[in-house]
PDB file of C-alpha atoms in Angstrom:
ATOM      1  CA  MET A  18     126.386  71.049 195.951  1.00 58.00           C
ATOM      2  CA  LYS A  19     123.128  72.802 196.830  1.00 59.00           C
ATOM      3  CA  LEU A  20     122.768  70.630 199.949  1.00 59.00           C
ATOM      4  CA  LEU A  21     126.338  71.464 200.966  1.00 55.00           C
ATOM      5  CA  ILE A  22     125.640  75.209 200.690  1.00 53.00           C
ATOM      6  CA  GLU A  23     122.395  74.880 202.689  1.00 59.00           C
ATOM      7  CA  ASN A  24     124.181  72.920 205.427  1.00 52.00           C
ATOM      8  CA  PHE A  25     126.951  75.548 205.553  1.00 52.00           C
ATOM      9  CA  ARG A  26     124.399  78.363 205.913  1.00 52.00           C
ATOM     10  CA  LYS A  27     122.625  76.439 208.668  1.00 50.00           C
ATOM     11  CA  PHE A  28     125.950  75.861 210.451  1.00 52.00           C
ATOM     12  CA  ILE A  29     126.774  79.584 210.290  1.00 49.00           C
ATOM     13  CA  ALA A  30     123.284  80.557 211.447  1.00 50.00           C
ATOM     14  CA  GLU A  31     123.490  78.259 214.486  1.00 51.00           C
ATOM     15  CA  ASP A  32     126.833  79.640 215.682  1.00 63.00           C
ATOM     16  CA  ALA A  33     126.336  83.258 214.642  1.00 78.00           C
ATOM     17  CA  LYS A  34     125.986  86.079 217.144  1.00 92.00           C
ATOM     18  CA  LYS A  35     124.123  89.293 216.386  1.00 96.00           C
ATOM     19  CA  ILE A  36     125.793  92.490 217.582  1.00 96.00           C
ATOM     20  CA  ILE A  37     124.181  95.945 217.500  1.00 97.00           C
ATOM     21  CA  ALA A  38     126.761  98.585 216.593  1.00 96.00           C
ATOM     22  CA  TYR A  39     127.085 101.984 214.903  1.00 94.00           C
ATOM     23  CA  HIS A  40     129.009 103.555 212.036  1.00 92.00           C
ATOM     24  CA  GLY A  41     129.428 107.256 211.305  1.00 89.00           C
ATOM     25  CA  SER A  42     129.740 108.659 207.782  1.00 88.00           C
ATOM     26  CA  ASN A  43     129.355 111.855 205.779  1.00 86.00           C
ATOM     27  CA  VAL A  44     126.755 110.085 203.625  1.00 88.00           C
ATOM     28  CA  PRO A  45     123.897 107.747 204.553  1.00 91.00           C
ATOM     29  CA  ILE A  46     124.942 104.148 203.920  1.00 91.00           C
ATOM     30  CA  ARG A  47     122.305 101.536 203.181  1.00 93.00           C
ATOM     31  CA  LYS A  48     124.704  98.888 201.896  1.00 94.00           C
ATOM     32  CA  PHE A  49     128.314  98.677 203.067  1.00 93.00           C
ATOM     33  CA  SER A  50     131.246  98.007 200.742  1.00 86.00           C
ATOM     34  CA  ARG A  51     134.909  97.297 201.392  1.00 83.00           C
ATOM     35  CA  ASP A  52     135.758  99.679 198.562  1.00 78.00           C
ATOM     36  CA  PHE A  53     135.310 102.677 200.846  1.00 75.00           C
ATOM     37  CA  GLY A  54     136.719 101.372 204.128  1.00 69.00           C
ATOM     38  CA  ALA A  55     140.209 102.159 205.410  1.00 68.00           C
ATOM     39  CA  GLN A  56     142.473  99.207 204.564  1.00 74.00           C
ATOM     40  CA  GLY A  57     139.498  97.476 202.937  1.00 78.00           C
ATOM     41  CA  VAL A  58     137.711  96.813 206.233  1.00 89.00           C
ATOM     42  CA  ILE A  59     134.715  98.457 207.882  1.00 92.00           C
ATOM     43  CA  TRP A  60     134.826  99.773 211.454  1.00 91.00           C
ATOM     44  CA  PHE A  61     131.925  99.929 213.919  1.00 93.00           C
ATOM     45  CA  SER A  62     131.451 100.747 217.584  1.00 94.00           C
ATOM     46  CA  GLU A  63     128.963  99.463 220.119  1.00 94.00           C
ATOM     47  CA  ASP A  64     129.348 102.867 221.812  1.00 93.00           C
ATOM     48  CA  LYS A  65     127.129 105.251 219.838  1.00 89.00           C
ATOM     49  CA  ASP A  66     128.227 108.255 221.930  1.00 87.00           C
ATOM     50  CA  LYS A  67     131.885 107.574 221.126  1.00 87.00           C
ATOM     51  CA  ILE A  68     131.091 108.332 217.489  1.00 86.00           C
ATOM     52  CA  THR A  69     129.014 111.442 218.175  1.00 82.00           C
ATOM     53  CA  ARG A  70     131.726 112.781 220.524  1.00 81.00           C
ATOM     54  CA  GLY A  71     134.275 112.408 217.705  1.00 79.00           C
ATOM     55  CA  GLU A  72     136.394 109.823 219.527  1.00 78.00           C
ATOM     56  CA  SER A  73     136.154 107.105 216.893  1.00 74.00           C
ATOM     57  CA  GLY A  74     137.812 108.625 213.856  1.00 66.00           C
ATOM     58  CA  ALA A  75     134.373 109.483 212.464  1.00 59.00           C
ATOM     59  CA  CYS A  76     134.218 113.028 213.871  1.00 50.00           C
ATOM     60  CA  SER A  77     133.086 114.534 210.573  1.00 58.00           C
ATOM     61  CA  SER A  78     130.154 112.127 210.505  1.00 73.00           C
ATOM     62  CA  LYS A  79     126.923 113.592 209.354  1.00 83.00           C
ATOM     63  CA  TYR A  80     124.953 110.339 209.510  1.00 89.00           C
ATOM     64  CA  LEU A  81     124.943 107.547 212.045  1.00 90.00           C
ATOM     65  CA  MET A  82     124.036 104.055 210.877  1.00 93.00           C
ATOM     66  CA  LYS A  83     122.711 101.561 213.409  1.00 95.00           C
ATOM     67  CA  VAL A  84     123.613  98.073 212.195  1.00 97.00           C
ATOM     68  CA  GLU A  85     123.342  94.428 213.089  1.00 97.00           C
ATOM     69  CA  LEU A  86     126.632  92.560 212.708  1.00 97.00           C
ATOM     70  CA  THR A  87     126.618  88.806 212.266  1.00 97.00           C
ATOM     71  CA  VAL A  88     129.799  87.276 213.687  1.00 96.00           C
ATOM     72  CA  ASP A  89     130.892  83.669 214.098  1.00 93.00           C
ATOM     73  CA  LYS A  90     134.600  83.589 214.772  1.00 95.00           C
ATOM     74  CA  THR A  91     136.018  86.787 216.214  1.00 96.00           C
ATOM     75  CA  ALA A  92     139.654  87.774 216.669  1.00 97.00           C
ATOM     76  CA  GLY A  93     140.715  89.998 219.555  1.00 96.00           C
ATOM     77  CA  TRP A  94     143.624  92.172 220.619  1.00 96.00           C
ATOM     78  CA  ASP A  95     146.091  89.242 220.606  1.00 96.00           C
ATOM     79  CA  GLU A  96     145.539  88.476 216.938  1.00 97.00           C
ATOM     80  CA  TYR A  97     145.270  92.159 215.980  1.00 95.00           C
ATOM     81  CA  ASP A  98     148.625  92.955 217.610  1.00 96.00           C
ATOM     82  CA  LYS A  99     150.447  89.952 216.116  1.00 96.00           C
ATOM     83  CA  LEU A 100     148.977  89.395 212.652  1.00 96.00           C
ATOM     84  CA  ALA A 101     148.341  91.381 209.481  1.00 94.00           C
ATOM     85  CA  LEU A 102     144.707  92.033 208.537  1.00 91.00           C
ATOM     86  CA  MET A 103     144.960  89.565 205.639  1.00 92.00           C
ATOM     87  CA  GLN A 104     146.135  86.847 208.030  1.00 96.00           C
ATOM     88  CA  ILE A 105     143.301  87.572 210.448  1.00 96.00           C
ATOM     89  CA  GLU A 106     140.740  87.487 207.637  1.00 94.00           C
ATOM     90  CA  GLU A 107     141.889  83.992 206.651  1.00 95.00           C
ATOM     91  CA  GLU A 108     140.771  82.626 210.041  1.00 95.00           C
ATOM     92  CA  PHE A 109     138.188  85.068 211.391  1.00 96.00           C
ATOM     93  CA  ASP A 110     135.119  86.956 210.143  1.00 96.00           C
ATOM     94  CA  SER A 111     135.539  89.900 212.515  1.00 96.00           C
ATOM     95  CA  ILE A 112     137.770  91.583 215.077  1.00 96.00           C
ATOM     96  CA  LYS A 113     136.554  92.892 218.463  1.00 96.00           C
ATOM     97  CA  LEU A 114     138.724  95.554 220.079  1.00 94.00           C
ATOM     98  CA  ASP A 115     137.076  96.664 223.323  1.00 94.00           C
ATOM     99  CA  ASP A 116     133.755  98.119 222.060  1.00 93.00           C
ATOM    100  CA  ASP A 117     134.916  98.465 218.440  1.00 94.00           C
ATOM    101  CA  TRP A 118     134.382  95.944 215.661  1.00 95.00           C
ATOM    102  CA  VAL A 119     136.179  95.398 212.366  1.00 94.00           C
ATOM    103  CA  MET A 120     134.176  93.573 209.702  1.00 95.00           C
ATOM    104  CA  PHE A 121     135.535  91.976 206.543  1.00 94.00           C
ATOM    105  CA  ASP A 122     132.362  90.821 204.773  1.00 94.00           C
ATOM    106  CA  PRO A 123     129.700  93.456 203.992  1.00 94.00           C
ATOM    107  CA  LYS A 124     127.113  90.657 203.717  1.00 95.00           C
ATOM    108  CA  ARG A 125     127.418  90.268 207.489  1.00 96.00           C
ATOM    109  CA  ILE A 126     126.284  93.880 208.022  1.00 96.00           C
ATOM    110  CA  LYS A 127     122.590  94.763 208.059  1.00 97.00           C
ATOM    111  CA  VAL A 128     121.592  98.431 208.299  1.00 97.00           C
ATOM    112  CA  ILE A 129     118.746  98.844 210.791  1.00 96.00           C
ATOM    113  CA  ASP A 130     118.425 102.628 210.969  1.00 95.00           C
ATOM    114  CA  ILE A 131     120.057 105.854 209.775  1.00 93.00           C
ATOM    115  CA  GLU A 132     120.088 108.951 211.983  1.00 88.00           C
ATOM    116  CA  ALA A 133     121.052 112.468 210.898  1.00 77.00           C
ATOM    117  CA  PRO A 134     122.748 114.716 211.799  1.00 68.00           C
ATOM    118  CA  THR A 135     125.119 113.374 214.464  1.00 59.00           C
ATOM    119  CA  CYS A 136     128.063 115.798 214.712  1.00 58.00           C
ATOM    120  CA  LYS A 137     127.845 119.526 215.272  1.00 54.00           C
TER     121      LYS A 137
END
């Protein structure tokens, strides 16, 4: 069993992509949790300015987290428009919508930096 787990981790590591993105919040976040995300998912944007301009739904953000997202199999607009989030999560680890990302697994999110304040 241990060998199977190690091989799975190696397989994920070989196919994984690292994405730098941002998340705005009223509190500094060092470890993300699905408990606090809308619909149990966590949203990010590759466009930092989109968050600070208030165009991402995070206008009341006081802190801006720079993160590294690890993604393997990503859904896009086609899946997002046709399927429920639970259905997407069964097949994919993330969703990419233009420059926005939806993540299901907090273990795939690594906080790199926290900036404050971001919104005026």
